[in-house]
Structures are given as C-alpha cells and as structure tokens.
PDB file of C-alpha atoms in Angstrom:
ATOM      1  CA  UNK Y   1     101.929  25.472 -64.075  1.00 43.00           C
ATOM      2  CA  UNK Y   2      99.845  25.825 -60.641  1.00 47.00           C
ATOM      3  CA  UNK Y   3      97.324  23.344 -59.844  1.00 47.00           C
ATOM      4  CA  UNK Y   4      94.779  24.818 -57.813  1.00 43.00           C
ATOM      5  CA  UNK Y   5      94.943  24.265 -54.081  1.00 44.00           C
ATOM      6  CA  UNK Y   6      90.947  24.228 -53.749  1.00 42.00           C
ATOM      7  CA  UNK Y   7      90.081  22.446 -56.551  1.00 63.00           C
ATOM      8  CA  UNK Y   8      89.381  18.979 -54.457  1.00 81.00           C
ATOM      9  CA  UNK Y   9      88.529  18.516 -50.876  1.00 87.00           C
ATOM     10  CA  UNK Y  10      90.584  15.663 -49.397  1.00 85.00           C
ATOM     11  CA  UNK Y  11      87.670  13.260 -49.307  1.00 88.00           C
ATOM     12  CA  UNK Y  12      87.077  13.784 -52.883  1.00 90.00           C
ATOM     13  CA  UNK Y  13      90.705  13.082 -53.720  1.00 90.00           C
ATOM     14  CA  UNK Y  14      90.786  10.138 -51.342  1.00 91.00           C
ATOM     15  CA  UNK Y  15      87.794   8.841 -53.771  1.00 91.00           C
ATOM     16  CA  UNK Y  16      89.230   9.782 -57.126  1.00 93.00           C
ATOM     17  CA  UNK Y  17      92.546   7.651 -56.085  1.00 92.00           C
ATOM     18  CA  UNK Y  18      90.519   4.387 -55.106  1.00 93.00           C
ATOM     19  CA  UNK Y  19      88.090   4.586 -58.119  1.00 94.00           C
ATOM     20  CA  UNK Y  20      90.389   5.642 -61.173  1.00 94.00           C
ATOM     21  CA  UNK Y  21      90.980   3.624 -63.448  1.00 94.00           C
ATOM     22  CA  UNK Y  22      95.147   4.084 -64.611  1.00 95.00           C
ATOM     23  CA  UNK Y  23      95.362   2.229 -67.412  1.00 95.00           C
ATOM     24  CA  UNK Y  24      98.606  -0.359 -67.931  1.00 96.00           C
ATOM     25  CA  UNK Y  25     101.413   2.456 -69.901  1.00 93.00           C
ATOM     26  CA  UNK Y  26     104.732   2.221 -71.577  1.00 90.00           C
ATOM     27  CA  UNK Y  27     107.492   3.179 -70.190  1.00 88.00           C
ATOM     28  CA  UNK Y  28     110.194   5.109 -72.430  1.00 85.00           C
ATOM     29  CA  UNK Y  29     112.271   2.061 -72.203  1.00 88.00           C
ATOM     30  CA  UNK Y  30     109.497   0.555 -73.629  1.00 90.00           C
ATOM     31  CA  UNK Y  31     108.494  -1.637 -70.919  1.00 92.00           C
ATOM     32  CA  UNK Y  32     105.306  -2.461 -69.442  1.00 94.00           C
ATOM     33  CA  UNK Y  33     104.201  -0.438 -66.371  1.00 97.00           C
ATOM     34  CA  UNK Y  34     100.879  -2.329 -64.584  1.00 97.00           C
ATOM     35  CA  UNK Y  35      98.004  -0.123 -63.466  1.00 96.00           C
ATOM     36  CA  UNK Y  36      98.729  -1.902 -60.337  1.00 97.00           C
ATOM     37  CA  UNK Y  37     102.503  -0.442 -60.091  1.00 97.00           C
ATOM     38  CA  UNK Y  38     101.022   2.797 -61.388  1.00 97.00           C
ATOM     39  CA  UNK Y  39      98.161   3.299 -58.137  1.00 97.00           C
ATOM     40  CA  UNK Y  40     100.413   2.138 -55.489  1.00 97.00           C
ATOM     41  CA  UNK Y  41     103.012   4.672 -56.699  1.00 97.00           C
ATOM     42  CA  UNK Y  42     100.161   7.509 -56.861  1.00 97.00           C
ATOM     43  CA  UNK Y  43      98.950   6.225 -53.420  1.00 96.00           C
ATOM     44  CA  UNK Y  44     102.610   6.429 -51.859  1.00 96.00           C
ATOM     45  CA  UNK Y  45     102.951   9.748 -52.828  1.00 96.00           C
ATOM     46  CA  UNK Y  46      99.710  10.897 -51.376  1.00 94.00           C
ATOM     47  CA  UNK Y  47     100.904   9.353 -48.243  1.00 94.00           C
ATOM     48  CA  UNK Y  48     103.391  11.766 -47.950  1.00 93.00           C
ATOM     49  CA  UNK Y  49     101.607  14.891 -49.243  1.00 87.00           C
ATOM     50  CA  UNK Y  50      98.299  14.221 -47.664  1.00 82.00           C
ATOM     51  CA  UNK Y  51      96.895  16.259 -50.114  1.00 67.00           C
ATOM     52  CA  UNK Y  52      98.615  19.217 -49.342  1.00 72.00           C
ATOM     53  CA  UNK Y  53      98.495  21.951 -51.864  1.00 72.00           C
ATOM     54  CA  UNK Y  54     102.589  21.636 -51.547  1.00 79.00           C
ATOM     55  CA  UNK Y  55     102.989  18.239 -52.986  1.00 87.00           C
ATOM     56  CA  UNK Y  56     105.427  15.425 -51.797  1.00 93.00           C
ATOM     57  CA  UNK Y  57     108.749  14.896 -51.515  1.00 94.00           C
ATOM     58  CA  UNK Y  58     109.243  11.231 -50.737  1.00 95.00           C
ATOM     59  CA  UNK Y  59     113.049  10.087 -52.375  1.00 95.00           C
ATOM     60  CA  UNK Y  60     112.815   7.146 -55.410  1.00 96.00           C
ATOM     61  CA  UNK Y  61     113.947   4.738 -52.813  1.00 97.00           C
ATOM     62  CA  UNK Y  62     111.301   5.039 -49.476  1.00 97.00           C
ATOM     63  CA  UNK Y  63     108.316   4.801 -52.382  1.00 97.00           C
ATOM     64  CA  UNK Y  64     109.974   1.905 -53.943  1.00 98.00           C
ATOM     65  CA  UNK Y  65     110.818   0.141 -50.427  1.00 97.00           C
ATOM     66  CA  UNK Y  66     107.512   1.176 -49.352  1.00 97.00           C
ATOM     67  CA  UNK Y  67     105.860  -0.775 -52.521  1.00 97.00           C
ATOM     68  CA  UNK Y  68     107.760  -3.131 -52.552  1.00 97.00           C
ATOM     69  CA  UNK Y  69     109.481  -2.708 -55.664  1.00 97.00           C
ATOM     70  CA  UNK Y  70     112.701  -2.041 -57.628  1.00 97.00           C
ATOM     71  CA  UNK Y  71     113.987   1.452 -57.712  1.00 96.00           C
ATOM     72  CA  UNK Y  72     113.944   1.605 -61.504  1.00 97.00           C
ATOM     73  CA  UNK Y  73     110.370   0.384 -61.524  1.00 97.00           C
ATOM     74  CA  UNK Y  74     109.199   3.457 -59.175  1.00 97.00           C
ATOM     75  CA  UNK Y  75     111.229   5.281 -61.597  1.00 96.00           C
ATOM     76  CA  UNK Y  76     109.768   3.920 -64.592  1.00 96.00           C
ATOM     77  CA  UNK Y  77     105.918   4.555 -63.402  1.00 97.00           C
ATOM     78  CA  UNK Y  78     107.057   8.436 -62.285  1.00 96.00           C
ATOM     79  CA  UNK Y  79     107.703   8.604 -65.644  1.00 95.00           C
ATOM     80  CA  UNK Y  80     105.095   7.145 -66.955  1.00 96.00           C
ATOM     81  CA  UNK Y  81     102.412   9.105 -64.876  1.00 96.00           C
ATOM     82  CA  UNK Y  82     104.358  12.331 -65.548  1.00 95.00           C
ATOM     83  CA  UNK Y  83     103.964  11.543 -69.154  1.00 94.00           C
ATOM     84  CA  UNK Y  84      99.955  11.119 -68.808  1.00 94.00           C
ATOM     85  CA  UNK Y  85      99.785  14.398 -66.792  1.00 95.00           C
ATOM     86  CA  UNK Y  86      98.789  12.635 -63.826  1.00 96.00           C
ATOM     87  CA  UNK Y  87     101.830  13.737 -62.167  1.00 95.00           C
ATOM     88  CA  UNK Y  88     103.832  16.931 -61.974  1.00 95.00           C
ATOM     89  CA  UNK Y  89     107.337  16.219 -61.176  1.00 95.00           C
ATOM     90  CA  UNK Y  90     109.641  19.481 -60.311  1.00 95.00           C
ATOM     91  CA  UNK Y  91     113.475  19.204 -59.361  1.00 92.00           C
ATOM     92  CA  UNK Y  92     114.535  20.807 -56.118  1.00 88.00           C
ATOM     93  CA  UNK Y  93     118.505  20.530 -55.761  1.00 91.00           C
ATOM     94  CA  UNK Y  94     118.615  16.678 -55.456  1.00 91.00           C
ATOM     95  CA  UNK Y  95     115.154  16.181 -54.354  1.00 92.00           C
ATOM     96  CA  UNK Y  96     111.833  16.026 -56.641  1.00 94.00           C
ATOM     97  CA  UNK Y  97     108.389  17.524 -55.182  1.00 95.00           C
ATOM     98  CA  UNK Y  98     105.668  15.325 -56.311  1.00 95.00           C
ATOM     99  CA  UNK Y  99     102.340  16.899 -57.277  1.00 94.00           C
ATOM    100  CA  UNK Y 100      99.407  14.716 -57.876  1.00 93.00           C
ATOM    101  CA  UNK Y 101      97.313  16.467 -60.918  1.00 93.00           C
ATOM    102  CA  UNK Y 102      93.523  15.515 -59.500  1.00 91.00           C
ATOM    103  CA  UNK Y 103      91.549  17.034 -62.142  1.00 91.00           C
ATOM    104  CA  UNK Y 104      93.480  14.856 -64.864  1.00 93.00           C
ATOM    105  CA  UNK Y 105      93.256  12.050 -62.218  1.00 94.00           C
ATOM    106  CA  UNK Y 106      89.676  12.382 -62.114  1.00 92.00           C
ATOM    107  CA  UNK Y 107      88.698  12.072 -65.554  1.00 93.00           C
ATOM    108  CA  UNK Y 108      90.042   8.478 -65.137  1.00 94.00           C
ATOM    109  CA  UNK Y 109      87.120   7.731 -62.929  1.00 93.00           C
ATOM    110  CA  UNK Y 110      84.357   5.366 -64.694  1.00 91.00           C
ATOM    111  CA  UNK Y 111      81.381   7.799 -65.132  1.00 82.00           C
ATOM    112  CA  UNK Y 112      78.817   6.487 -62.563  1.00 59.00           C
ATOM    113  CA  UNK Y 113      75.783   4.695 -64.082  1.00 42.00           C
ATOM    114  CA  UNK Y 114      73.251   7.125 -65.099  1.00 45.00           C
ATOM    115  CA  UNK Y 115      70.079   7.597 -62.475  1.00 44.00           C
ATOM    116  CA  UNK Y 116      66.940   7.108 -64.095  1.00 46.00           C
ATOM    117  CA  UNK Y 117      63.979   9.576 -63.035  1.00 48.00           C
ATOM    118  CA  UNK Y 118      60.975   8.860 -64.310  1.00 47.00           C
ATOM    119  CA  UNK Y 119      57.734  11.047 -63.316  1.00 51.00           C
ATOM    120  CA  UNK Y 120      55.124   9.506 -61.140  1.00 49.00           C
ATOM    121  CA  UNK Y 121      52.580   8.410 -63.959  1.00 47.00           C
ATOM    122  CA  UNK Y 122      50.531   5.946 -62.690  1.00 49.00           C
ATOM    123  CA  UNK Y 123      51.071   2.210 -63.036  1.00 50.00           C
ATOM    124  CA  UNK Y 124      52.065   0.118 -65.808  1.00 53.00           C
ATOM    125  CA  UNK Y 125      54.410   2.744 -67.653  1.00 52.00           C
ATOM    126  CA  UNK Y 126      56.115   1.421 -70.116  1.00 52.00           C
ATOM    127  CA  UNK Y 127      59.434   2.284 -72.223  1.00 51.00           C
ATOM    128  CA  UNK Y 128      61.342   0.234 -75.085  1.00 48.00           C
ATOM    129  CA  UNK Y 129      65.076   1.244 -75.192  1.00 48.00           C
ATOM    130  CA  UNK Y 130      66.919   1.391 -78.786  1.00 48.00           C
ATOM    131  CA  UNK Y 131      69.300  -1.738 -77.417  1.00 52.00           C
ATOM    132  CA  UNK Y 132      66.237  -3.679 -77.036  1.00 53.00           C
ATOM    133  CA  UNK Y 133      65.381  -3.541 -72.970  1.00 56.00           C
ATOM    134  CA  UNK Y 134      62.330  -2.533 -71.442  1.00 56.00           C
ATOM    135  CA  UNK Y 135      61.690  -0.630 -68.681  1.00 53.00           C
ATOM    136  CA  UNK Y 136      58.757  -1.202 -66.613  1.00 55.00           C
ATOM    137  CA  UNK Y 137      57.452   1.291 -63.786  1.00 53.00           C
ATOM    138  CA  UNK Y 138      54.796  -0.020 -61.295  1.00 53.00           C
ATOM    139  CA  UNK Y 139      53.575   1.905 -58.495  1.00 51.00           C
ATOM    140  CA  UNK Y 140      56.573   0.866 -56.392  1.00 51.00           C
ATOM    141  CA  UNK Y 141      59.197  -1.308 -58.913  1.00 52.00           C
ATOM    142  CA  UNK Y 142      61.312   0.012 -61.871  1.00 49.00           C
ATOM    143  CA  UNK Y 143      62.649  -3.176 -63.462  1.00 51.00           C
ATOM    144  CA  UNK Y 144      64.496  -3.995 -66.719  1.00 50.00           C
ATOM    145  CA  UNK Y 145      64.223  -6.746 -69.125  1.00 54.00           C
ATOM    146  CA  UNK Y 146      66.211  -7.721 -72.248  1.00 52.00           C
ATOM    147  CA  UNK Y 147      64.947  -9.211 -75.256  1.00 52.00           C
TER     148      UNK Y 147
END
C-alpha cells in the first residue's frame, strides 16, 4: 500500500503530530506502551523523514538513544503504532523504512470545538440548549450560562 505523497502539506503534518492524541497501547508482550513513548517515537522518525514522501530510515538504536530509551521499548512502540496503522514499517535488507500514515494519524486529532454562527438578529436573542445552557447574543457579546 502507497500513501499518497500530497495528501498533507508539511505544516499540516507538523500540526497533526503535536495535536494527536495516541492513546497509551499494548504491546504484544503485553506491556504497557505510554502515549508519551508512542509521540516521541513518531516525532523521531519525522525527524529523519521530514515528511518526505520516501519515509525514514533511522536504525532501532539512534531513535532509542535519541529518546532516551531502551532499544526494546522503541521496538515495542514500532510495534505498537504499526499495529494501529499509524505506522507502515517495510524491511529493506537489514534496514526498515519508516512511513508515518498521516491520514490515520489525523483522525487522532480532538475535533476542534464547533464555531457558533448565529445571524445578526437584533439584540437580546435568545437560545436554550438540550444540556441546559443558554446562549445569549447582544449586539456585541455571545455568552453562555449553565443552569
């Protein structure tokens, strides 16, 4: 499988990787691997691809001594990320090529909040949410309040 090479500018990838939201996984061992372990192996590895279409081909040991970390727990979160389809992992003789997946990357990012538009009705507009909260437009205010 191909990832496309145009489907993120670099800025937009550079965003996706500070605002998703890896959640801690299991390794096949069984063990824990942190969200924390998880992004600063997904960061090292854009460090050496730079988001170019042609992934990364950093060894186990420079993105472990570059974390900070034990071999077998870079290991361990290449796993785990390959196993959430984060990460596409293809063997090269003795040396992997690291592809970040960004569209599955992205769909970890929390979904902004939603922007309200409201139409420019006059003052005094009222609107009672289901949850309970008002909304209150004045001329020049939009403000909330909760029962």
């Amino acid at each position: 499988m191909k990832q496309l090479e145009m489907d993120f500018p670099r800025a937009e990838q550079l965003g996706i990787l500070d605002d998703a939201v890896v959640p801690d996984t299991r390794a096949a061992d069984g063990s824990n691997v942190t969200s924390k372990l998880l992004k600063a192996v997904l960061r090292a590895i854009d460090s050496h691809g730079r988001g170019r279409p042609g992934g990364a081909y950093p060894s186990i040991e420079t993105l472990a001594s570059e974390i900070g970390c034990s071999r077998r727990s870079v290991i361990r979160a290449v796993q785990a990320l390959h196993s959430r389809s984060l990460l596409l992992v293809q063997q090269q003789g003795r040396v992997n090529r690291y592809t970040i997946v960004w569209a599955e990357l992205s769909l970890l990012v929390p979904a902004a909040a939603p922007v309200l538009r409201l139409p420019s009705l006059g003052r005094g507009l009222q609107s009672s949410r289901s949850n309970g909260d008002t909304l209150t437009m004045t001329s020049d205010m939009l403000t909330m309040t909760s029962d």
